[in-house]
PDB file of C-alpha atoms and ligand atoms in Angstrom:
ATOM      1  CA  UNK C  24     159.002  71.313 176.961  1.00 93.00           C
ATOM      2  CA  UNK C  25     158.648  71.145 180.733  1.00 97.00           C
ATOM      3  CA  UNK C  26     160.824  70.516 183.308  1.00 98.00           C
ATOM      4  CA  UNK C  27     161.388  70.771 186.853  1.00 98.00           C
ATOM      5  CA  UNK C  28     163.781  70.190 189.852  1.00 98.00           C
ATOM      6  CA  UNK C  29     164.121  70.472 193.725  1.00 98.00           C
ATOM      7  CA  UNK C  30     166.553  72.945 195.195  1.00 98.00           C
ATOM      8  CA  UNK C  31     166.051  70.734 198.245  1.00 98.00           C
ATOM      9  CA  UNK C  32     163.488  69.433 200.482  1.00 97.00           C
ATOM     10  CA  UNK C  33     162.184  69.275 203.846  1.00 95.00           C
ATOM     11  CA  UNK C  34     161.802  70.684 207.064  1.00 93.00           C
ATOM     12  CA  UNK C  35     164.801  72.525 206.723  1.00 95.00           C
ATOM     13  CA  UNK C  36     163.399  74.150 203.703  1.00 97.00           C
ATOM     14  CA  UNK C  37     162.078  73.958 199.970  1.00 98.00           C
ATOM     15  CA  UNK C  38     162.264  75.278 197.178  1.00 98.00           C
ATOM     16  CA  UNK C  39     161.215  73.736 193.838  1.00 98.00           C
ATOM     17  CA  UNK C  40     161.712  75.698 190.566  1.00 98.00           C
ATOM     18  CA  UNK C  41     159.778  74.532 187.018  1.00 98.00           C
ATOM     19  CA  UNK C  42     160.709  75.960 183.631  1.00 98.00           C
ATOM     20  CA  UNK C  43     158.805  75.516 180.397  1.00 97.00           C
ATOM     21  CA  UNK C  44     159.437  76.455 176.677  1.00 94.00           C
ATOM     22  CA  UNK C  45     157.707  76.776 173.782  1.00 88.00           C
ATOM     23  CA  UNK C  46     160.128  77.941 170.809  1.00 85.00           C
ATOM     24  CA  UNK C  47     162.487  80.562 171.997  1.00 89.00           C
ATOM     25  CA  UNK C  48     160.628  81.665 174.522  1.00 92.00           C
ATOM     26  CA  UNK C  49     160.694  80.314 178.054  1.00 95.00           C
ATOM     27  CA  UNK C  50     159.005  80.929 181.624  1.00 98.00           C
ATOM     28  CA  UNK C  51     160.553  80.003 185.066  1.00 98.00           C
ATOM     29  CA  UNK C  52     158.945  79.878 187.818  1.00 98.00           C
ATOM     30  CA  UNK C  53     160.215  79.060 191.731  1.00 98.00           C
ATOM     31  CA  UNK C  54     157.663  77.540 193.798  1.00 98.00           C
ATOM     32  CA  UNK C  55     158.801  78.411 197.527  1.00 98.00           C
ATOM     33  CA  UNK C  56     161.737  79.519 198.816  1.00 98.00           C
ATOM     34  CA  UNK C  57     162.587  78.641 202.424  1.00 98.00           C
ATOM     35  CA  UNK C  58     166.328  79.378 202.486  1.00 98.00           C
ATOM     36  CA  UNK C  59     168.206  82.624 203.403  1.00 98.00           C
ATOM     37  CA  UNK C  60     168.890  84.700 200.363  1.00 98.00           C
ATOM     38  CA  UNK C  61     172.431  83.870 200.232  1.00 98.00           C
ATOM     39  CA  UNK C  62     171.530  80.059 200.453  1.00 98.00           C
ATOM     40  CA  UNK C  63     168.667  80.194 197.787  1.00 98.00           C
ATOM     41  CA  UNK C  64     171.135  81.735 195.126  1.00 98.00           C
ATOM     42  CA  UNK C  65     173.883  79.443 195.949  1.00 98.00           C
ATOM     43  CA  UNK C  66     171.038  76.617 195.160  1.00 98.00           C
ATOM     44  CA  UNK C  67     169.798  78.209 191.812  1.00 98.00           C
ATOM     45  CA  UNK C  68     172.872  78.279 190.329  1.00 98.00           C
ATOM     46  CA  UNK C  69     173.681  75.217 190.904  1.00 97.00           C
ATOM     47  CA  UNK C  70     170.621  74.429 188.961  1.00 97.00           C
ATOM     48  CA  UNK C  71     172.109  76.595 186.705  1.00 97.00           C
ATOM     49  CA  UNK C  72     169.556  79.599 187.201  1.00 98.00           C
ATOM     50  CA  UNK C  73     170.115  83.231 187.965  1.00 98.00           C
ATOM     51  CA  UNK C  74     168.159  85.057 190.106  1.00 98.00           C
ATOM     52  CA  UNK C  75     166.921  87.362 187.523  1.00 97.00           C
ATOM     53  CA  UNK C  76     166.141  84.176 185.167  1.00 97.00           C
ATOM     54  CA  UNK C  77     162.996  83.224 186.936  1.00 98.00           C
ATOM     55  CA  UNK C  78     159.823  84.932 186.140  1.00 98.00           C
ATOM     56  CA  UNK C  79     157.818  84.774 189.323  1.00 98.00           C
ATOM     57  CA  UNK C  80     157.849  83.340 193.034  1.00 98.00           C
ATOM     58  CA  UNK C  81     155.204  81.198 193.896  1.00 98.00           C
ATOM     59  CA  UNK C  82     154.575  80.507 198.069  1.00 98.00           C
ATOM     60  CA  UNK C  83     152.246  77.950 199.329  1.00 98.00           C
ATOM     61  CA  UNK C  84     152.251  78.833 202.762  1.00 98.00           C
ATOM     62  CA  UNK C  85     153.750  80.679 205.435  1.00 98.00           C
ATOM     63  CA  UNK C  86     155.577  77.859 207.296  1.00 98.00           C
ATOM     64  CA  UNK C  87     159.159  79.275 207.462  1.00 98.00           C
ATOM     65  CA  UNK C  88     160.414  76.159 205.711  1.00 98.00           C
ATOM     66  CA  UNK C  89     158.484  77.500 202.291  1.00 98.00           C
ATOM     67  CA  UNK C  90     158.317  81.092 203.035  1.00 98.00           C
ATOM     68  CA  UNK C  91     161.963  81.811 203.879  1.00 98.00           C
ATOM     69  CA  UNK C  92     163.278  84.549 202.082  1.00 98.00           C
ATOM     70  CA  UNK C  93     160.714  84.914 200.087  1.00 98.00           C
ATOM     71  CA  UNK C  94     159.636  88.723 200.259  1.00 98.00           C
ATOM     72  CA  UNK C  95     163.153  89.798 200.502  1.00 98.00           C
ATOM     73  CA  UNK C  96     164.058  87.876 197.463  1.00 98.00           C
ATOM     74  CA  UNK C  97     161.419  88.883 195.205  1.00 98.00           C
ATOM     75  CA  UNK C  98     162.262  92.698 196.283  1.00 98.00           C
ATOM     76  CA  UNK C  99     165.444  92.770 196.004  1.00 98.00           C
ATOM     77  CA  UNK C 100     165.039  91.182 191.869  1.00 98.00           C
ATOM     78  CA  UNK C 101     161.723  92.737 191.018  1.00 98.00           C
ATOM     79  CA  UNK C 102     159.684  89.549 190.791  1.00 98.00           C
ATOM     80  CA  UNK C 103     156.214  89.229 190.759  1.00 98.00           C
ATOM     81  CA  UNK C 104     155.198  87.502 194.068  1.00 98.00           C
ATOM     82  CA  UNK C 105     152.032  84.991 194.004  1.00 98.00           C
ATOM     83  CA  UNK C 106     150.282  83.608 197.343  1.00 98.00           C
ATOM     84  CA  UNK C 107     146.776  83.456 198.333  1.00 98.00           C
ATOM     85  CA  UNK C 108     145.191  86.133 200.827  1.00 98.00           C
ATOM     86  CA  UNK C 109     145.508  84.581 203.363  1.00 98.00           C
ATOM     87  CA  UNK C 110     148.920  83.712 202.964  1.00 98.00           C
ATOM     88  CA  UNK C 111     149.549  87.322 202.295  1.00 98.00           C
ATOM     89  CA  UNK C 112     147.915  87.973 205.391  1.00 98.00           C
ATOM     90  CA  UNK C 113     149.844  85.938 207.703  1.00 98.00           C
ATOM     91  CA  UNK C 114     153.571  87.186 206.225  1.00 96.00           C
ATOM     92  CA  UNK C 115     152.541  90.361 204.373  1.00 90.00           C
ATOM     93  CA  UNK C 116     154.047  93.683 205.492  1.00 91.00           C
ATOM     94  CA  UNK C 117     153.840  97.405 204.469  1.00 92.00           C
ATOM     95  CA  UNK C 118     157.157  97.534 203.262  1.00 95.00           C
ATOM     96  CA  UNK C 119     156.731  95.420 200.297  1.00 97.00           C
ATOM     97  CA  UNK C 120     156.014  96.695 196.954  1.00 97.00           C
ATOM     98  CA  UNK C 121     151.891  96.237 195.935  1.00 96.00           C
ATOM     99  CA  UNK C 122     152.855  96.061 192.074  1.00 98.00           C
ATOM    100  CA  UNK C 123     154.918  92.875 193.132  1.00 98.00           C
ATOM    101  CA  UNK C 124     152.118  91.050 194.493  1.00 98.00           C
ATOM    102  CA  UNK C 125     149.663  88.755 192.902  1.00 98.00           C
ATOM    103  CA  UNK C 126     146.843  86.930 194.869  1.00 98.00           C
ATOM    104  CA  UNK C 127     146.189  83.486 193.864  1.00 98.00           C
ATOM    105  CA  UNK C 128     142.820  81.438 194.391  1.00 98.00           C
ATOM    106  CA  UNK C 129     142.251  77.882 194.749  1.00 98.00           C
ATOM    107  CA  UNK C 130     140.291  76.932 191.347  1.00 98.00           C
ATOM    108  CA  UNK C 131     141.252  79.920 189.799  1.00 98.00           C
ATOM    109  CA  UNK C 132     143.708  78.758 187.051  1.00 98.00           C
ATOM    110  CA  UNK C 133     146.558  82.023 186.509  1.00 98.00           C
ATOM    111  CA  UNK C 134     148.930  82.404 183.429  1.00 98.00           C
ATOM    112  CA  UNK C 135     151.957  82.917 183.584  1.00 98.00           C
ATOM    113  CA  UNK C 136     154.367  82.902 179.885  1.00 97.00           C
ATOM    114  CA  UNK C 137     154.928  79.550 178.383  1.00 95.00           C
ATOM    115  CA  UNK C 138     153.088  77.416 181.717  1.00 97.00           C
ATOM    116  CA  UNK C 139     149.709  77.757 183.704  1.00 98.00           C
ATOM    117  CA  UNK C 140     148.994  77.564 187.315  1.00 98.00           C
ATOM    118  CA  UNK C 141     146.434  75.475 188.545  1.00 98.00           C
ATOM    119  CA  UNK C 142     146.369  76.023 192.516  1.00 98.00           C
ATOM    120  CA  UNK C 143     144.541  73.881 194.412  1.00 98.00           C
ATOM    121  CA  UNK C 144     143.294  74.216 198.492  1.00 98.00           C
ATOM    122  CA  UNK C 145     144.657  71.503 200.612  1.00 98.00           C
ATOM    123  CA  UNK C 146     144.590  70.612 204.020  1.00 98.00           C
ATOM    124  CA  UNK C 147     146.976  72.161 206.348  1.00 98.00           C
ATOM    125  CA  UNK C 148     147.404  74.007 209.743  1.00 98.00           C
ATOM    126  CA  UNK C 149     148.186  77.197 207.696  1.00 98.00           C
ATOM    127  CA  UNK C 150     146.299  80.131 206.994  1.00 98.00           C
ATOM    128  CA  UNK C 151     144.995  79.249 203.555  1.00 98.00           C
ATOM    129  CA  UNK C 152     147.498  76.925 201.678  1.00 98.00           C
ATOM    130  CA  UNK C 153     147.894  76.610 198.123  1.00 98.00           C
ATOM    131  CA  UNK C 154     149.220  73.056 196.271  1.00 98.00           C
ATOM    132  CA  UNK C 155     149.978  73.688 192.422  1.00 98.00           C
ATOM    133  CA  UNK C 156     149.297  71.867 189.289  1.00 98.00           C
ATOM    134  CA  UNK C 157     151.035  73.361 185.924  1.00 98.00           C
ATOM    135  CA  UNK C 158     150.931  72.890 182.477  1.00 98.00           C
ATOM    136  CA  UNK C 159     152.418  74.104 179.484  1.00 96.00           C
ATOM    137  CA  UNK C 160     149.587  73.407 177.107  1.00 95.00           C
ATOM    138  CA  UNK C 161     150.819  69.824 176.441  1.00 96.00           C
ATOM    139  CA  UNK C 162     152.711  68.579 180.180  1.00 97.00           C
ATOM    140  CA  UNK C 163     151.431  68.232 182.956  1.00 98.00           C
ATOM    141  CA  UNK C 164     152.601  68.765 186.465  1.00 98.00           C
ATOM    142  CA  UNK C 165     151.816  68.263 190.073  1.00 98.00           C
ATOM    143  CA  UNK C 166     152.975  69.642 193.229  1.00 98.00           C
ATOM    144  CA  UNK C 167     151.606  68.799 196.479  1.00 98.00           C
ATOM    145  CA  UNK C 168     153.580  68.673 199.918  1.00 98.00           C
ATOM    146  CA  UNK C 169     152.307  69.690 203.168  1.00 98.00           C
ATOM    147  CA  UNK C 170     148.828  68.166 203.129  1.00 98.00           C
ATOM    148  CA  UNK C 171     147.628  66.181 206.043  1.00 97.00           C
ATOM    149  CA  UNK C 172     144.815  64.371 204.123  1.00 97.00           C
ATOM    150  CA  UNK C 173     144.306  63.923 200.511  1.00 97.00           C
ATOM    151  CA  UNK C 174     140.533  64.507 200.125  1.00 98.00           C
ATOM    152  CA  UNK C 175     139.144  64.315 196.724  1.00 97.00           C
ATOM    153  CA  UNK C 176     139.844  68.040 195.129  1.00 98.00           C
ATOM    154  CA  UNK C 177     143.559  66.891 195.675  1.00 98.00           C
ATOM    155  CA  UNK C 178     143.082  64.298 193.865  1.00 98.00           C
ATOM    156  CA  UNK C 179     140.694  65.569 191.256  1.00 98.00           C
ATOM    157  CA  UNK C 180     143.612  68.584 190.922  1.00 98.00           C
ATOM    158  CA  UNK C 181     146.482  65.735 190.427  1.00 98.00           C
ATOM    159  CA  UNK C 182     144.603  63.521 188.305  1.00 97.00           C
ATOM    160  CA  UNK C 183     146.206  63.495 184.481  1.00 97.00           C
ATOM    161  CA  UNK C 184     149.838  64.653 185.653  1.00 97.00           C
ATOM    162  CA  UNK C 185     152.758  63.227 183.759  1.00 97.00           C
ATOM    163  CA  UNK C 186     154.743  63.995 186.550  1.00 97.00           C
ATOM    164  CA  UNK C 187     154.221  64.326 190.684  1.00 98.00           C
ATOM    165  CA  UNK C 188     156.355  65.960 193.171  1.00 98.00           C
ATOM    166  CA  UNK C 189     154.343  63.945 196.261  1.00 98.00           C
ATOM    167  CA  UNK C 190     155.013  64.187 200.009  1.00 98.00           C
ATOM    168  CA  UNK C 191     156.339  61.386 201.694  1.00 98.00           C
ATOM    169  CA  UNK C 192     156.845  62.675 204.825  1.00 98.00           C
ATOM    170  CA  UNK C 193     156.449  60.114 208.239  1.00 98.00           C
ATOM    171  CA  UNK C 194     156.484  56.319 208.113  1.00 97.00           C
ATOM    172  CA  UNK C 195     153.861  56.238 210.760  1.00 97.00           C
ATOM    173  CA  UNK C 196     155.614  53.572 212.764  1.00 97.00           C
ATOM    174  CA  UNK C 197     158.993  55.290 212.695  1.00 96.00           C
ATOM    175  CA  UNK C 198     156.967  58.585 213.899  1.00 97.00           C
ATOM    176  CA  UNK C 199     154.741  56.839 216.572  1.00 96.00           C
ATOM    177  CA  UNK C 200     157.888  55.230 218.433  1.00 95.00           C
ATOM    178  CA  UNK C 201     160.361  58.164 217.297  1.00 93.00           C
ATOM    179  CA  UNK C 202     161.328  61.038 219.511  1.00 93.00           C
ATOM    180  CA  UNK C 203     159.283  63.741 218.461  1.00 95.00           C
ATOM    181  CA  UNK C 204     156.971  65.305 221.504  1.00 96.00           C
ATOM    182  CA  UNK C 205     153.206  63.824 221.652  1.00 96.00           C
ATOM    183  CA  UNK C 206     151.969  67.226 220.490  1.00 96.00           C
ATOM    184  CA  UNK C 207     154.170  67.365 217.722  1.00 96.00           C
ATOM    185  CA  UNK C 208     153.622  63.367 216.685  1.00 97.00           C
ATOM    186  CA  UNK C 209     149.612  64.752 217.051  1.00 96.00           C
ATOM    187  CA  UNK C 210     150.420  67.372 214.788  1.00 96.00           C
ATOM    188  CA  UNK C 211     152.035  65.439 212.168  1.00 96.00           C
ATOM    189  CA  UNK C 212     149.824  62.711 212.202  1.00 96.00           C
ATOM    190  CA  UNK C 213     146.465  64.886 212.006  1.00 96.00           C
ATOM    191  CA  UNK C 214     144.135  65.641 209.152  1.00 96.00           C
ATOM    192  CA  UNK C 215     145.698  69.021 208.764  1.00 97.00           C
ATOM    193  CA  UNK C 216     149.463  67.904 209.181  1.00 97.00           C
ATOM    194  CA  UNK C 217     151.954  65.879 206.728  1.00 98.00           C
ATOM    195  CA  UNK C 218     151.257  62.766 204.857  1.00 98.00           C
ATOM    196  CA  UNK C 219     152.776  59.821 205.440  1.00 98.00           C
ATOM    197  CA  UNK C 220     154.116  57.202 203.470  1.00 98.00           C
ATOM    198  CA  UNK C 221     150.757  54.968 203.300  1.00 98.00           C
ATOM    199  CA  UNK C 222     148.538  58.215 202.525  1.00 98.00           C
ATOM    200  CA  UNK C 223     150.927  59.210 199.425  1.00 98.00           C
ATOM    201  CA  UNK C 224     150.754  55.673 198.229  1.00 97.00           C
ATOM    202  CA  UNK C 225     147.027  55.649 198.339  1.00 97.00           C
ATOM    203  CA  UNK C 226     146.817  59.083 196.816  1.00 98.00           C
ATOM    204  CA  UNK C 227     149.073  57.900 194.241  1.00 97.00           C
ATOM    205  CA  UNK C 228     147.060  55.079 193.032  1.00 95.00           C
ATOM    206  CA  UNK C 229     143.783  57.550 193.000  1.00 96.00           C
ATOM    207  CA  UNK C 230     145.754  59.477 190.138  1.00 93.00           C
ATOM    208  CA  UNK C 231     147.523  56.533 188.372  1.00 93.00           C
ATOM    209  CA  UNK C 232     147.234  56.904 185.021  1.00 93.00           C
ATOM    210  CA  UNK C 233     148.952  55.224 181.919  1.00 91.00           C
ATOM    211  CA  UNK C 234     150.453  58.807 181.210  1.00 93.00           C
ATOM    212  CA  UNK C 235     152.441  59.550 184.360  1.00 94.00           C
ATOM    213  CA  UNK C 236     155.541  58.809 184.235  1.00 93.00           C
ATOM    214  CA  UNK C 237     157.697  60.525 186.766  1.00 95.00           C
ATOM    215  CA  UNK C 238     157.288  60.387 190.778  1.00 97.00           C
ATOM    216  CA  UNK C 239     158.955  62.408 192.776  1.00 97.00           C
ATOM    217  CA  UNK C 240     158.943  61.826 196.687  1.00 98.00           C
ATOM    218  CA  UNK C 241     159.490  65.378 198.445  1.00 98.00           C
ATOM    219  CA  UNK C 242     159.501  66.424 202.326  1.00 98.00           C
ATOM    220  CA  UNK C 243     160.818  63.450 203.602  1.00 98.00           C
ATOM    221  CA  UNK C 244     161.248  63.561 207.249  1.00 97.00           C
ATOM    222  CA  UNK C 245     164.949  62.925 208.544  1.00 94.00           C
ATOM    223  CA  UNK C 246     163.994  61.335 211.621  1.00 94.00           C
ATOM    224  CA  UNK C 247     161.032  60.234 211.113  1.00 97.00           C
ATOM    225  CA  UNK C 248     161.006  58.200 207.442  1.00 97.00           C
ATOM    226  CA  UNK C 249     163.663  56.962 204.743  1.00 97.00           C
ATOM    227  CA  UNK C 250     164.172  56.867 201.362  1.00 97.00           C
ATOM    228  CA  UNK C 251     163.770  53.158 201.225  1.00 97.00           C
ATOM    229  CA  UNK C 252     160.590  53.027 202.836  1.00 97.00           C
ATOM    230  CA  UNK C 253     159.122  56.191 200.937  1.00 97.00           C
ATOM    231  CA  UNK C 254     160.112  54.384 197.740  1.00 95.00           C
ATOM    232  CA  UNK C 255     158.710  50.786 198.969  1.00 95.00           C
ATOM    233  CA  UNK C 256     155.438  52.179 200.109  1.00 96.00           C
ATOM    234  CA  UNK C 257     154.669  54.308 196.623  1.00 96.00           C
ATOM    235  CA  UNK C 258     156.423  51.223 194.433  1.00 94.00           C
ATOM    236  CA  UNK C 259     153.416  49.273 196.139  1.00 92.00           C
ATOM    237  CA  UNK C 260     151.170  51.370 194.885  1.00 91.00           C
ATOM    238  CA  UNK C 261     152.061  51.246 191.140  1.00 89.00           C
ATOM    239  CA  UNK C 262     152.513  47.407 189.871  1.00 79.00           C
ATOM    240  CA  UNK C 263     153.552  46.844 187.133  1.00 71.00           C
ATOM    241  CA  UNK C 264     154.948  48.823 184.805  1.00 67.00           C
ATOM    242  CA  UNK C 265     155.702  51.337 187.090  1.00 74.00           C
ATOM    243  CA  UNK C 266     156.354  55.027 186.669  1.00 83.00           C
ATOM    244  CA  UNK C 267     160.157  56.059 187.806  1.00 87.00           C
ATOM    245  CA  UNK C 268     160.464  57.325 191.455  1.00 95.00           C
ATOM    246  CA  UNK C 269     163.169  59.683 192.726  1.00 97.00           C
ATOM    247  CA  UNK C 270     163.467  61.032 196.144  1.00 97.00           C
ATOM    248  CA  UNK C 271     164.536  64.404 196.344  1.00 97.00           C
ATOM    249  CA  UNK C 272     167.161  64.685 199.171  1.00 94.00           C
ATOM    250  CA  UNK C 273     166.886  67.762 201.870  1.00 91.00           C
ATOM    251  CA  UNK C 274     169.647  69.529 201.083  1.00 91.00           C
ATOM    252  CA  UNK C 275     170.916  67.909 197.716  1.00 93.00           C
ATOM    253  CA  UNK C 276     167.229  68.254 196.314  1.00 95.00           C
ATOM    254  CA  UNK C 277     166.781  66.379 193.166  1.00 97.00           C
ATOM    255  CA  UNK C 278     168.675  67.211 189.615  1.00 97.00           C
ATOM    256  CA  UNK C 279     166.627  68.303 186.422  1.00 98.00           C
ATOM    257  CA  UNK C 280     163.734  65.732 185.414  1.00 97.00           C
ATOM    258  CA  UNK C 281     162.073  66.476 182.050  1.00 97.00           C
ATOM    259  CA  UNK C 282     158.204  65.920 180.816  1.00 95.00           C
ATOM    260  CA  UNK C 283     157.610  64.086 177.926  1.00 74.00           C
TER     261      UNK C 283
HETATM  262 ZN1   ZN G  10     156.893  72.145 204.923  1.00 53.05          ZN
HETATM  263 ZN1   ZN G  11     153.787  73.484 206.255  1.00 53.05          ZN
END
């Protein structure tokens, strides 16, 4: 069994935490964790997880919104830490605990209990950024937020996931005539930015397949995109037939989904 939810989602932070079983046995992992401390806990229980429940931290990137509390939280509960080098580089200090860490590699598929992590490069104006794909052997599951582009290794990395926790973050229109500074719109709208609501859609029908069943939307923009046209532009891109979509709300994040 697999299953995953969103302790929230955006610019003002995310945090995404995935737990699978097999038996009596069972592995949880929390993929990012840009909240204060006291704010991440609050979050994880009410997804009805303690602190010292999960099994290891997973960080993407070093964008404040994913890194947060990250090293302090790990620390202060003893949990193995997982980024790539150059993550580590850009946020590591001296102060934290070497046994904690564990340096990930795009390709290089990592265990971890009852689920394994499938990280995947995408691109992003951070040092070296890590997407994930997980599986427990039987599920399937795909993360990706914070890519400005979806070239074909994201793809290739997504394709076969029964479920897909997919940035929607800009309607390009709404962005284009919005407030945001030209530098930041330039940002945003580059290669190595966020993906907007047309890019998701078209990465979503490059890993359509009969078996996915679940789509998330995740890192919506508050000014800059809403939930009705995130869901319009991906339920375009699925027909008939089409796979569930839930948006998972920045703050509220999105309750419990289960694979399979
Ligand atoms: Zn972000
Ligand atoms: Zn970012």
């Amino acid at each position: 069994m697999m299953r995953f939810c969103s302790l929230g989602s955006g610019s003002g932070g995310n945090s995404t935490l995935i737990e699978a079983s097999q038996g009596i046995t069972s592995t949880r992992l929390l993929v990012d964790a840009g909240f204060s401390q006291r704010e991440l806990v609050r979050r994880l229980a009410r997804a009805g997880c303690a602190p010292e429940e999960i099994d290891a931290v997973f960080i993407t990137h070093e964008h404040g919104d994913h890194i947060g509390c990250a090293l302090a939280f790990a620390a202060r509960y003893r949990l193995p830490l997982i980024m790539s080098r150059g993550t580590w580089r850009a946020v590591g200090n001296a102060d934290f605990d070497p046994a904690l860490l564990r340096l990930a590699k795009a390709g290089e598929a990592m265990p971890l209990g009852d689920m394994t992590l499938q990280p995947f490069a995408v691109p992003h104006d951070a040092a070296e950024p890590l997407q994930l794909a997980l599986s427990d052997g039987v599920h399937r599951l795909g993360l990706v937020t914070d890519l400005g582009s979806a070239p074909d290794n994201v793809a290739a990395a997504l394709a076969g996931c029964h479920a897909l926790l997919l940035e929607c973050n800009h309607d390009e229109d709404l962005l284009r005539n919005g407030p945001y500074h030209p530098a930041l719109k330039k940002r945003i709208l580059g290669s190595h930015g966020h993906l907007s609501n047309v890019a998701a859609a078209d990465l979503l029908a490059r890993c359509l397949h009969p078996g996915l069943a679940m789509i998330a939307a995740a890192h919506l923009s508050e000014h800059n995109n809403t939930p009705d046209l995130a869901h319009a532009a991906l339920a375009g891109a699925l027909g008939n037939n089409a796979p569930e979509i839930r948006i998972a709300h920045p703050t509220l994040g999105l309750d419990w989904l289960t694979l399979g």
